[in-house]
mmCIF file of C-alpha atoms and ligand atoms in Angstrom:
data_model
loop_
_atom_site.group_PDB
_atom_site.id
_atom_site.type_symbol
_atom_site.label_atom_id
_atom_site.label_comp_id
_atom_site.label_asym_id
_atom_site.label_seq_id
_atom_site.Cartn_x
_atom_site.Cartn_y
_atom_site.Cartn_z
ATOM 1 C CA MET A 1 27.303 -5.445 -27.495
ATOM 2 C CA ALA A 2 23.694 -5.490 -25.582
ATOM 3 C CA THR A 3 23.213 -3.449 -22.416
ATOM 4 C CA LEU A 4 20.194 -4.033 -20.192
ATOM 5 C CA THR A 5 19.229 -1.283 -17.510
ATOM 6 C CA LEU A 6 17.547 -2.677 -14.077
ATOM 7 C CA PRO A 7 16.561 -1.178 -11.374
ATOM 8 C CA ALA A 8 19.574 -1.853 -8.567
ATOM 9 C CA LEU A 9 19.020 -4.779 -6.206
ATOM 10 C CA ILE A 10 17.737 -4.421 -2.601
ATOM 11 C CA ASP A 11 19.107 -7.346 -0.601
ATOM 12 C CA ILE A 12 17.203 -7.734 2.618
ATOM 13 C CA HIS A 13 18.846 -10.478 4.286
ATOM 14 C CA VAL A 14 22.725 -10.557 4.842
ATOM 15 C CA HIS A 15 25.529 -10.989 7.418
ATOM 16 C CA LEU A 16 28.382 -8.353 6.939
ATOM 17 C CA ARG A 17 30.187 -9.511 10.534
ATOM 18 C CA ASP A 18 30.950 -6.333 11.611
ATOM 19 C CA PRO A 19 31.393 -5.970 14.681
ATOM 20 C CA GLY A 20 32.904 -9.413 15.903
ATOM 21 C CA ALA A 21 34.017 -11.346 13.352
ATOM 22 C CA THR A 22 35.673 -9.152 10.361
ATOM 23 C CA HIS A 23 37.994 -11.782 9.629
ATOM 24 C CA LYS A 24 35.082 -13.294 7.129
ATOM 25 C CA GLU A 25 33.590 -9.920 6.155
ATOM 26 C CA ASP A 26 33.626 -6.226 7.344
ATOM 27 C CA PHE A 27 31.317 -3.225 6.132
ATOM 28 C CA ALA A 28 33.589 -2.130 3.473
ATOM 29 C CA THR A 29 34.378 -5.669 1.598
ATOM 30 C CA GLY A 30 30.622 -6.700 2.092
ATOM 31 C CA THR A 31 29.451 -3.477 0.579
ATOM 32 C CA ALA A 32 32.305 -3.834 -2.308
ATOM 33 C CA ALA A 33 30.678 -7.221 -2.848
ATOM 34 C CA ALA A 34 27.117 -5.947 -2.852
ATOM 35 C CA LEU A 35 28.136 -3.382 -5.573
ATOM 36 C CA ALA A 36 29.446 -5.670 -7.534
ATOM 37 C CA GLY A 37 26.659 -7.937 -7.639
ATOM 38 C CA GLY A 38 24.693 -4.681 -8.420
ATOM 39 C CA VAL A 39 22.924 -4.774 -5.321
ATOM 40 C CA VAL A 40 22.764 -0.758 -3.833
ATOM 41 C CA ALA A 41 21.159 -1.545 -0.264
ATOM 42 C CA VAL A 42 21.591 -4.328 2.189
ATOM 43 C CA LEU A 43 19.682 -5.177 5.378
ATOM 44 C CA ASP A 44 22.080 -6.811 8.105
ATOM 45 C CA MET A 45 21.172 -9.569 10.420
ATOM 46 C CA PRO A 46 22.013 -8.941 14.199
ATOM 47 C CA ASN A 47 23.763 -12.244 14.879
ATOM 48 C CA ASN A 48 27.055 -10.539 15.662
ATOM 49 C CA THR A 49 29.273 -10.878 18.307
ATOM 50 C CA PRO A 50 28.045 -9.118 20.483
ATOM 51 C CA PRO A 51 24.267 -9.941 19.015
ATOM 52 C CA THR A 52 22.751 -6.554 17.925
ATOM 53 C CA THR A 53 19.906 -6.676 20.404
ATOM 54 C CA ASP A 54 20.106 -3.541 22.655
ATOM 55 C CA GLU A 55 20.857 0.392 21.966
ATOM 56 C CA ALA A 56 24.327 0.250 22.259
ATOM 57 C CA ALA A 57 25.083 -2.648 20.135
ATOM 58 C CA LEU A 58 22.675 -0.864 17.398
ATOM 59 C CA ARG A 59 24.412 2.673 18.090
ATOM 60 C CA ARG A 60 27.844 0.671 17.614
ATOM 61 C CA LYS A 61 26.875 -0.543 14.161
ATOM 62 C CA GLY A 62 25.550 2.351 13.027
ATOM 63 C CA GLU A 63 28.597 3.836 13.438
ATOM 64 C CA LEU A 64 30.764 1.115 12.172
ATOM 65 C CA ALA A 65 28.373 1.341 8.554
ATOM 66 C CA SER A 66 28.122 5.025 8.258
ATOM 67 C CA THR A 67 32.207 4.754 8.292
ATOM 68 C CA LYS A 68 32.521 1.694 6.461
ATOM 69 C CA ALA A 69 29.737 1.140 4.185
ATOM 70 C CA ARG A 70 29.623 1.879 0.177
ATOM 71 C CA CYS A 71 26.163 1.280 -0.454
ATOM 72 C CA ASP A 72 23.234 2.123 1.413
ATOM 73 C CA PHE A 73 22.193 0.004 4.678
ATOM 74 C CA GLY A 74 19.696 -0.792 7.800
ATOM 75 C CA PHE A 75 19.839 -3.175 10.630
ATOM 76 C CA TYR A 76 17.440 -5.641 12.152
ATOM 77 C CA LEU A 77 17.143 -5.718 15.839
ATOM 78 C CA GLY A 78 17.672 -9.867 17.355
ATOM 79 C CA ALA A 79 14.840 -10.549 19.269
ATOM 80 C CA THR A 80 15.727 -11.737 22.805
ATOM 81 C CA VAL A 81 14.007 -13.124 26.079
ATOM 82 C CA GLY A 82 15.074 -9.476 27.699
ATOM 83 C CA ASN A 83 14.181 -6.913 24.872
ATOM 84 C CA ALA A 84 10.822 -7.999 24.053
ATOM 85 C CA GLY A 85 8.132 -4.985 24.664
ATOM 86 C CA GLN A 86 11.165 -3.032 25.340
ATOM 87 C CA SER A 87 11.000 -0.766 22.116
ATOM 88 C CA VAL A 88 14.716 -1.072 21.448
ATOM 89 C CA GLY A 89 15.866 0.741 18.564
ATOM 90 C CA ILE A 90 12.457 0.909 17.117
ATOM 91 C CA HIS A 91 13.032 4.014 15.458
ATOM 92 C CA GLU A 92 16.498 3.097 14.098
ATOM 93 C CA VAL A 93 15.975 -0.703 12.672
ATOM 94 C CA ALA A 94 14.259 -2.148 9.536
ATOM 95 C CA GLY A 95 13.082 -4.685 11.831
ATOM 96 C CA LEU A 96 12.888 -7.494 14.359
ATOM 97 C CA LYS A 97 14.714 -10.539 13.618
ATOM 98 C CA MET A 98 13.641 -13.735 15.459
ATOM 99 C CA TYR A 99 15.370 -16.778 15.262
ATOM 100 C CA LEU A 100 13.199 -19.924 15.864
ATOM 101 C CA ASN A 101 15.333 -22.821 14.944
ATOM 102 C CA GLU A 102 19.218 -23.813 15.126
ATOM 103 C CA THR A 103 21.063 -21.086 13.456
ATOM 104 C CA TYR A 104 24.688 -19.292 13.584
ATOM 105 C CA GLY A 105 24.888 -17.555 17.172
ATOM 106 C CA PRO A 106 23.472 -17.303 20.311
ATOM 107 C CA LEU A 107 19.849 -15.790 19.048
ATOM 108 C CA GLN A 108 17.560 -19.035 19.170
ATOM 109 C CA LEU A 109 14.057 -18.300 21.127
ATOM 110 C CA GLU A 110 12.956 -21.603 23.023
ATOM 111 C CA ALA A 111 9.581 -19.869 24.691
ATOM 112 C CA LEU A 112 6.484 -19.470 23.250
ATOM 113 C CA SER A 113 5.787 -17.000 25.907
ATOM 114 C CA THR A 114 8.888 -14.745 24.151
ATOM 115 C CA VAL A 115 7.853 -15.239 20.846
ATOM 116 C CA MET A 116 4.120 -14.225 21.610
ATOM 117 C CA ALA A 117 5.459 -11.030 23.679
ATOM 118 C CA HIS A 118 7.186 -9.849 20.572
ATOM 119 C CA PHE A 119 4.425 -10.516 18.218
ATOM 120 C CA ARG A 120 2.180 -8.716 20.893
ATOM 121 C CA HIS A 121 4.326 -5.537 21.343
ATOM 122 C CA TRP A 122 6.582 -5.271 17.880
ATOM 123 C CA PRO A 123 5.020 -2.047 16.267
ATOM 124 C CA ARG A 124 2.696 -3.079 13.654
ATOM 125 C CA GLY A 125 4.109 -0.843 11.019
ATOM 126 C CA LYS A 126 7.879 -2.722 11.032
ATOM 127 C CA PRO A 127 8.493 -5.845 9.899
ATOM 128 C CA ILE A 128 9.036 -8.822 12.035
ATOM 129 C CA ALA A 129 11.042 -11.370 9.821
ATOM 130 C CA ALA A 130 11.775 -14.803 10.875
ATOM 131 C CA HIS A 131 13.997 -17.945 10.423
ATOM 132 C CA ALA A 132 11.313 -20.245 10.881
ATOM 133 C CA GLU A 133 11.961 -23.970 9.293
ATOM 134 C CA GLN A 134 9.288 -26.896 9.248
ATOM 135 C CA LEU A 135 6.950 -26.338 12.153
ATOM 136 C CA SER A 136 8.031 -23.150 12.814
ATOM 137 C CA THR A 137 6.616 -21.438 9.679
ATOM 138 C CA ALA A 138 3.301 -22.659 10.993
ATOM 139 C CA VAL A 139 4.103 -21.079 14.399
ATOM 140 C CA VAL A 140 4.814 -17.766 12.591
ATOM 141 C CA ILE A 141 1.665 -17.787 10.330
ATOM 142 C CA GLY A 142 -0.562 -18.710 13.004
ATOM 143 C CA LEU A 143 0.760 -15.905 15.164
ATOM 144 C CA ALA A 144 0.456 -13.507 12.413
ATOM 145 C CA GLN A 145 -2.858 -13.900 12.014
ATOM 146 C CA LEU A 146 -3.630 -13.818 15.937
ATOM 147 C CA TYR A 147 -2.168 -10.642 16.480
ATOM 148 C CA GLY A 148 -3.726 -9.251 13.550
ATOM 149 C CA ARG A 149 -0.103 -8.218 12.052
ATOM 150 C CA SER A 150 2.377 -8.986 9.067
ATOM 151 C CA ALA A 151 5.172 -11.386 9.386
ATOM 152 C CA HIS A 152 8.048 -12.166 6.649
ATOM 153 C CA ILE A 153 9.743 -15.598 6.467
ATOM 154 C CA CYS A 154 13.145 -16.069 5.187
ATOM 155 C CA HIS A 155 15.088 -18.184 3.160
ATOM 156 C CA VAL A 156 11.521 -20.655 2.670
ATOM 157 C CA SER A 157 13.707 -24.061 1.695
ATOM 158 C CA ARG A 158 10.868 -26.708 1.731
ATOM 159 C CA LYS A 159 8.257 -27.841 -0.617
ATOM 160 C CA ALA A 160 5.612 -28.088 2.172
ATOM 161 C CA GLU A 161 6.842 -24.590 3.612
ATOM 162 C CA ILE A 162 6.558 -22.850 0.213
ATOM 163 C CA GLU A 163 3.157 -24.979 -0.382
ATOM 164 C CA LEU A 164 1.798 -23.752 3.688
ATOM 165 C CA ILE A 165 2.645 -20.427 2.823
ATOM 166 C CA ARG A 166 0.723 -20.276 -0.683
ATOM 167 C CA HIS A 167 -2.075 -21.714 1.324
ATOM 168 C CA ALA A 168 -1.838 -18.818 4.174
ATOM 169 C CA LYS A 169 -1.654 -15.925 1.371
ATOM 170 C CA ALA A 170 -4.539 -17.149 -0.347
ATOM 171 C CA ASN A 171 -6.448 -17.178 2.835
ATOM 172 C CA GLY A 172 -5.746 -13.855 3.656
ATOM 173 C CA ALA A 173 -2.682 -14.113 5.777
ATOM 174 C CA LYS A 174 -0.290 -10.998 5.782
ATOM 175 C CA ILE A 175 2.626 -13.301 5.160
ATOM 176 C CA THR A 176 5.870 -12.341 2.861
ATOM 177 C CA CYS A 177 8.459 -14.612 1.801
ATOM 178 C CA GLU A 178 11.837 -14.513 0.493
ATOM 179 C CA VAL A 179 14.096 -17.294 -1.117
ATOM 180 C CA THR A 180 17.841 -17.333 -1.659
ATOM 181 C CA PRO A 181 19.502 -18.390 -4.391
ATOM 182 C CA HIS A 182 21.540 -21.174 -3.064
ATOM 183 C CA HIS A 183 17.993 -23.089 -2.349
ATOM 184 C CA LEU A 184 16.739 -22.236 -6.139
ATOM 185 C CA PHE A 185 19.989 -23.610 -7.574
ATOM 186 C CA LEU A 186 21.522 -25.808 -5.171
ATOM 187 C CA THR A 187 20.537 -29.451 -3.609
ATOM 188 C CA GLU A 188 21.602 -31.809 -0.832
ATOM 189 C CA GLN A 189 23.664 -33.735 -3.703
ATOM 190 C CA TYR A 190 25.902 -30.614 -3.795
ATOM 191 C CA ALA A 191 25.983 -30.677 -0.211
ATOM 192 C CA GLU A 192 27.286 -34.240 -0.344
ATOM 193 C CA ARG A 193 29.942 -33.725 -2.769
ATOM 194 C CA VAL A 194 31.710 -30.331 -1.139
ATOM 195 C CA GLY A 195 31.036 -31.026 2.681
ATOM 196 C CA GLY A 196 31.362 -27.704 4.671
ATOM 197 C CA PHE A 197 31.176 -25.706 2.051
ATOM 198 C CA GLY A 198 27.630 -26.871 1.559
ATOM 199 C CA HIS A 199 26.300 -26.739 4.934
ATOM 200 C CA VAL A 200 23.951 -23.768 5.498
ATOM 201 C CA LYS A 201 20.968 -23.260 7.684
ATOM 202 C CA PRO A 202 17.977 -23.777 6.680
ATOM 203 C CA ALA A 203 20.343 -26.867 4.768
ATOM 204 C CA LEU A 204 20.080 -27.560 1.034
ATOM 205 C CA GLY A 205 16.867 -29.736 0.073
ATOM 206 C CA THR A 206 16.160 -32.143 -2.362
ATOM 207 C CA PRO A 207 15.791 -31.852 -6.203
ATOM 208 C CA GLU A 208 11.488 -31.842 -5.203
ATOM 209 C CA ASP A 209 11.880 -28.771 -2.928
ATOM 210 C CA ARG A 210 13.922 -26.890 -5.151
ATOM 211 C CA GLU A 211 11.365 -27.382 -7.884
ATOM 212 C CA ALA A 212 8.660 -26.308 -5.707
ATOM 213 C CA LEU A 213 10.133 -23.169 -4.709
ATOM 214 C CA TRP A 214 10.465 -22.831 -8.599
ATOM 215 C CA ALA A 215 7.027 -23.699 -9.437
ATOM 216 C CA ASN A 216 5.489 -21.389 -6.626
ATOM 217 C CA LEU A 217 7.926 -18.355 -7.423
ATOM 218 C CA ASP A 218 4.863 -16.314 -8.402
ATOM 219 C CA ILE A 219 3.922 -16.271 -4.477
ATOM 220 C CA VAL A 220 7.296 -15.397 -3.306
ATOM 221 C CA ASP A 221 8.007 -11.726 -2.376
ATOM 222 C CA ALA A 222 11.765 -11.249 -2.585
ATOM 223 C CA VAL A 223 15.038 -12.972 -3.079
ATOM 224 C CA ALA A 224 17.715 -12.530 -0.763
ATOM 225 C CA SER A 225 21.090 -13.661 -0.788
ATOM 226 C CA ASP A 226 21.208 -14.656 2.706
ATOM 227 C CA HIS A 227 24.985 -13.686 2.062
ATOM 228 C CA ALA A 228 26.260 -15.356 4.914
ATOM 229 C CA PRO A 229 30.524 -15.654 4.860
ATOM 230 C CA HIS A 230 33.062 -17.932 6.520
ATOM 231 C CA THR A 231 36.846 -18.495 5.944
ATOM 232 C CA ILE A 232 37.623 -21.325 3.716
ATOM 233 C CA GLU A 233 39.880 -22.510 6.585
ATOM 234 C CA GLU A 234 36.455 -22.537 8.857
ATOM 235 C CA LYS A 235 34.551 -24.395 6.406
ATOM 236 C CA GLU A 236 37.090 -26.768 5.739
ATOM 237 C CA SER A 237 37.423 -27.607 9.698
ATOM 238 C CA GLU A 238 36.117 -30.795 11.138
ATOM 239 C CA THR A 239 33.013 -28.321 12.618
ATOM 240 C CA PRO A 240 32.344 -26.016 9.532
ATOM 241 C CA PRO A 241 29.621 -23.208 10.520
ATOM 242 C CA PRO A 242 26.741 -22.705 8.488
ATOM 243 C CA GLY A 243 26.195 -20.271 5.802
ATOM 244 C CA VAL A 244 27.198 -19.385 1.956
ATOM 245 C CA PRO A 245 28.124 -15.838 0.428
ATOM 246 C CA GLY A 246 25.883 -15.029 -1.855
ATOM 247 C CA LEU A 247 26.085 -11.218 -2.788
ATOM 248 C CA GLU A 248 27.892 -11.126 -5.647
ATOM 249 C CA THR A 249 26.295 -14.213 -7.426
ATOM 250 C CA THR A 250 22.612 -13.390 -7.325
ATOM 251 C CA LEU A 251 22.482 -11.564 -10.076
ATOM 252 C CA PRO A 252 24.164 -13.424 -12.742
ATOM 253 C CA LEU A 253 22.444 -16.382 -11.839
ATOM 254 C CA LEU A 254 18.865 -14.805 -11.701
ATOM 255 C CA LEU A 255 20.037 -13.361 -15.450
ATOM 256 C CA ASN A 256 20.808 -16.661 -16.238
ATOM 257 C CA ALA A 257 17.490 -18.266 -15.592
ATOM 258 C CA VAL A 258 16.751 -15.462 -17.683
ATOM 259 C CA ALA A 259 18.586 -16.775 -20.292
ATOM 260 C CA GLU A 260 16.963 -20.083 -20.117
ATOM 261 C CA GLY A 261 13.391 -19.053 -19.981
ATOM 262 C CA ARG A 262 12.961 -19.681 -16.412
ATOM 263 C CA LEU A 263 12.300 -16.482 -15.646
ATOM 264 C CA SER A 264 11.051 -12.977 -17.104
ATOM 265 C CA VAL A 265 13.057 -10.021 -16.962
ATOM 266 C CA GLU A 266 10.040 -8.290 -14.915
ATOM 267 C CA ARG A 267 9.788 -10.838 -12.395
ATOM 268 C CA LEU A 268 13.359 -10.761 -11.843
ATOM 269 C CA VAL A 269 13.192 -6.899 -11.396
ATOM 270 C CA GLU A 270 10.051 -7.899 -9.148
ATOM 271 C CA LEU A 271 11.942 -10.214 -6.772
ATOM 272 C CA THR A 272 14.945 -8.235 -6.464
ATOM 273 C CA HIS A 273 13.805 -4.225 -6.448
ATOM 274 C CA HIS A 274 10.195 -3.912 -5.902
ATOM 275 C CA GLY A 275 9.369 -7.072 -3.775
ATOM 276 C CA PRO A 276 12.329 -6.642 -1.185
ATOM 277 C CA ALA A 277 11.443 -2.637 -1.065
ATOM 278 C CA ARG A 278 7.898 -3.416 -0.481
ATOM 279 C CA VAL A 279 8.593 -5.911 2.371
ATOM 280 C CA MET A 280 10.490 -4.329 4.639
ATOM 281 C CA GLY A 281 8.885 -0.624 3.908
ATOM 282 C CA VAL A 282 11.976 1.162 2.482
ATOM 283 C CA ARG A 283 12.593 3.441 -0.067
ATOM 284 C CA PRO A 284 15.092 2.640 -2.395
ATOM 285 C CA PRO A 285 17.362 5.164 -3.505
ATOM 286 C CA GLU A 286 16.687 7.503 -6.294
ATOM 287 C CA GLU A 287 18.681 6.978 -9.421
ATOM 288 C CA SER A 288 20.405 3.691 -8.757
ATOM 289 C CA TYR A 289 20.627 0.859 -11.323
ATOM 290 C CA VAL A 290 22.724 -1.544 -12.771
ATOM 291 C CA GLU A 291 23.389 -1.905 -16.482
ATOM 292 C CA VAL A 292 24.079 -5.306 -17.236
ATOM 293 C CA ASP A 293 25.199 -7.473 -20.585
ATOM 294 C CA PRO A 294 22.491 -10.211 -20.857
ATOM 295 C CA ASP A 295 24.635 -12.312 -23.622
ATOM 296 C CA ALA A 296 27.999 -12.166 -21.583
ATOM 297 C CA ARG A 297 28.822 -15.535 -20.793
ATOM 298 C CA HIS A 298 31.422 -15.996 -17.495
ATOM 299 C CA LEU A 299 32.413 -18.633 -15.116
ATOM 300 C CA LEU A 300 31.974 -17.519 -11.134
ATOM 301 C CA HIS A 301 34.982 -18.066 -9.592
ATOM 302 C CA GLY A 302 35.644 -17.252 -5.591
ATOM 303 C CA ALA A 303 39.115 -15.970 -6.674
ATOM 304 C CA ASP A 304 37.360 -13.218 -8.645
ATOM 305 C CA LEU A 305 35.071 -11.776 -5.622
ATOM 306 C CA LEU A 306 35.323 -8.898 -3.659
ATOM 307 C CA THR A 307 34.083 -10.547 -0.562
ATOM 308 C CA LYS A 308 36.593 -11.250 2.098
ATOM 309 C CA CYS A 309 35.961 -15.167 2.081
ATOM 310 C CA ARG A 310 36.694 -15.256 -1.502
ATOM 311 C CA TRP A 311 34.628 -18.870 -2.378
ATOM 312 C CA THR A 312 31.296 -19.426 -3.578
ATOM 313 C CA PRO A 313 28.972 -22.619 -3.602
ATOM 314 C CA PHE A 314 28.752 -21.721 -7.408
ATOM 315 C CA GLU A 315 32.440 -22.206 -8.255
ATOM 316 C CA GLY A 316 32.662 -23.224 -11.576
ATOM 317 C CA MET A 317 29.325 -22.629 -13.014
ATOM 318 C CA ARG A 318 28.711 -21.147 -16.167
ATOM 319 C CA VAL A 319 26.253 -18.022 -16.516
ATOM 320 C CA GLN A 320 24.922 -15.829 -19.406
ATOM 321 C CA GLY A 321 24.547 -12.402 -17.787
ATOM 322 C CA LEU A 322 27.119 -10.270 -16.215
ATOM 323 C CA VAL A 323 26.909 -6.978 -13.949
ATOM 324 C CA ARG A 324 29.029 -4.295 -15.990
ATOM 325 C CA SER A 325 28.396 -0.921 -14.324
ATOM 326 C CA VAL A 326 26.163 0.387 -11.213
ATOM 327 C CA TYR A 327 24.925 3.407 -10.404
ATOM 328 C CA LEU A 328 23.759 4.670 -6.700
ATOM 329 C CA ARG A 329 21.943 8.025 -6.310
ATOM 330 C CA GLY A 330 23.124 9.129 -9.859
ATOM 331 C CA THR A 331 26.937 8.330 -9.060
ATOM 332 C CA ARG A 332 28.659 5.002 -10.874
ATOM 333 C CA VAL A 333 29.955 3.415 -7.825
ATOM 334 C CA TYR A 334 30.893 0.156 -10.040
ATOM 335 C CA GLU A 335 32.499 -0.297 -13.364
ATOM 336 C CA ASP A 336 33.773 -3.623 -14.962
ATOM 337 C CA GLY A 337 35.322 -5.277 -11.662
ATOM 338 C CA GLU A 338 36.386 -2.332 -9.962
ATOM 339 C CA VAL A 339 34.287 -0.570 -7.087
ATOM 340 C CA LEU A 340 34.321 3.072 -7.256
ATOM 341 C CA ALA A 341 32.408 4.166 -4.240
ATOM 342 C CA PRO A 342 34.425 4.880 -0.844
ATOM 343 C CA PRO A 343 33.668 3.475 2.377
ATOM 344 C CA GLY A 344 31.006 5.856 4.388
ATOM 345 C CA SER A 345 29.462 6.968 1.062
ATOM 346 C CA GLY A 346 26.406 4.426 1.863
ATOM 347 C CA ARG A 347 23.529 5.791 3.648
ATOM 348 C CA SER A 348 20.967 4.284 6.281
ATOM 349 C CA LEU A 349 18.029 3.425 4.693
ATOM 350 C CA VAL A 350 16.023 4.063 7.918
ATOM 351 C CA LEU A 351 17.126 7.202 9.434
ATOM 352 C CA SER A 352 17.163 10.113 6.890
HETATM 353 O O1 LIG B 401 23.467 -20.754 7.733
HETATM 354 C C1 LIG B 401 23.519 -19.960 7.848
HETATM 355 N N1 LIG B 401 24.408 -18.907 8.187
HETATM 356 N N2 LIG B 401 21.980 -19.903 8.820
HETATM 357 C C2 LIG B 401 21.862 -18.897 9.802
HETATM 358 O O2 LIG B 401 20.564 -18.819 10.104
HETATM 359 C C3 LIG B 401 22.645 -17.728 9.984
HETATM 360 C C4 LIG B 401 24.053 -17.450 8.825
HETATM 361 C C5 LIG B 401 25.269 -17.027 9.789
HETATM 362 O O3 LIG B 401 24.945 -16.385 10.063
HETATM 363 O O4 LIG B 401 26.149 -17.659 9.156
HETATM 364 ZN ZN1 LIG B 402 18.242 -17.492 8.803
HETATM 365 ZN ZN1 LIG B 403 20.691 -15.062 7.481
#
């Protein structure tokens, strides 16, 4: 059996739902899913209930994560009308998250003045990450240039967006971006077939959008799962919330792309380890790696997953490439389906 050892993954975009929606996921289950996917560090988004937008919410999340997380973690502060220029959590968070389009939760910003205030005040050395679709992509690029700072565009999904980002980078804008596996491997045809289970923001694109992401993968800085679990009941309801889980399927899907000759191993490591660390300015945990069997073929099944929601948009997909063992700071934390790291063993990526 061939074994390939890779630097462990860093996932800069996950929603672990703790606190507020722990029937969907919590820090213990979400980080178990992370380890099963070869991910040893996650950056958690702020659209919780209550949203992570002030010191009290950050403190609460910190307490929960430090007692429950099995892998390393960091948080985003959610940008609001009220916290622009308030320096909330600047020493505790990995970055600021700004929602400029419709999303899940209450954090969408409406006024240009609010967005400008955040760009003006947020420390230059800390990332601003944006959910920015369509025209909002151009807004983020324009503001980053005007305020002389960097900005990170989350889950790029459309041809025009990735082409605009390519253009911006070529012209010296300090823009970074991530793409998700669901936008790389699925299209709107899938969403039409499976209803609520394919409902995600940004929506799954056309085949042309998907191919544009592949064609421009050379200017993409990171692959992030945007792991956004909702229960099967919620997804089957009349009003399914947007979002799909992804922590456990990112690496098998990318290894399969390597097996198919669509991606090199070097590029996979860049997109899942070095790039994410660089974009978010975090130091990856030492001695942390994943042993994979690049030849093992298997079917992706929601019922096999450790995420609390136990479904996957990649159900039944045949992939080549299996995570065997995961090491975090020299300790084996996952082996052949079993998570060995207890809750509370994860550390903050930001505070030391
Ligand atoms: O599909 C999505 N789900 N898009 C978002 O922006 C939020 C996320 C969630 O938290 O469920
Ligand atoms: Zn988003
Ligand atoms: Zn998200």
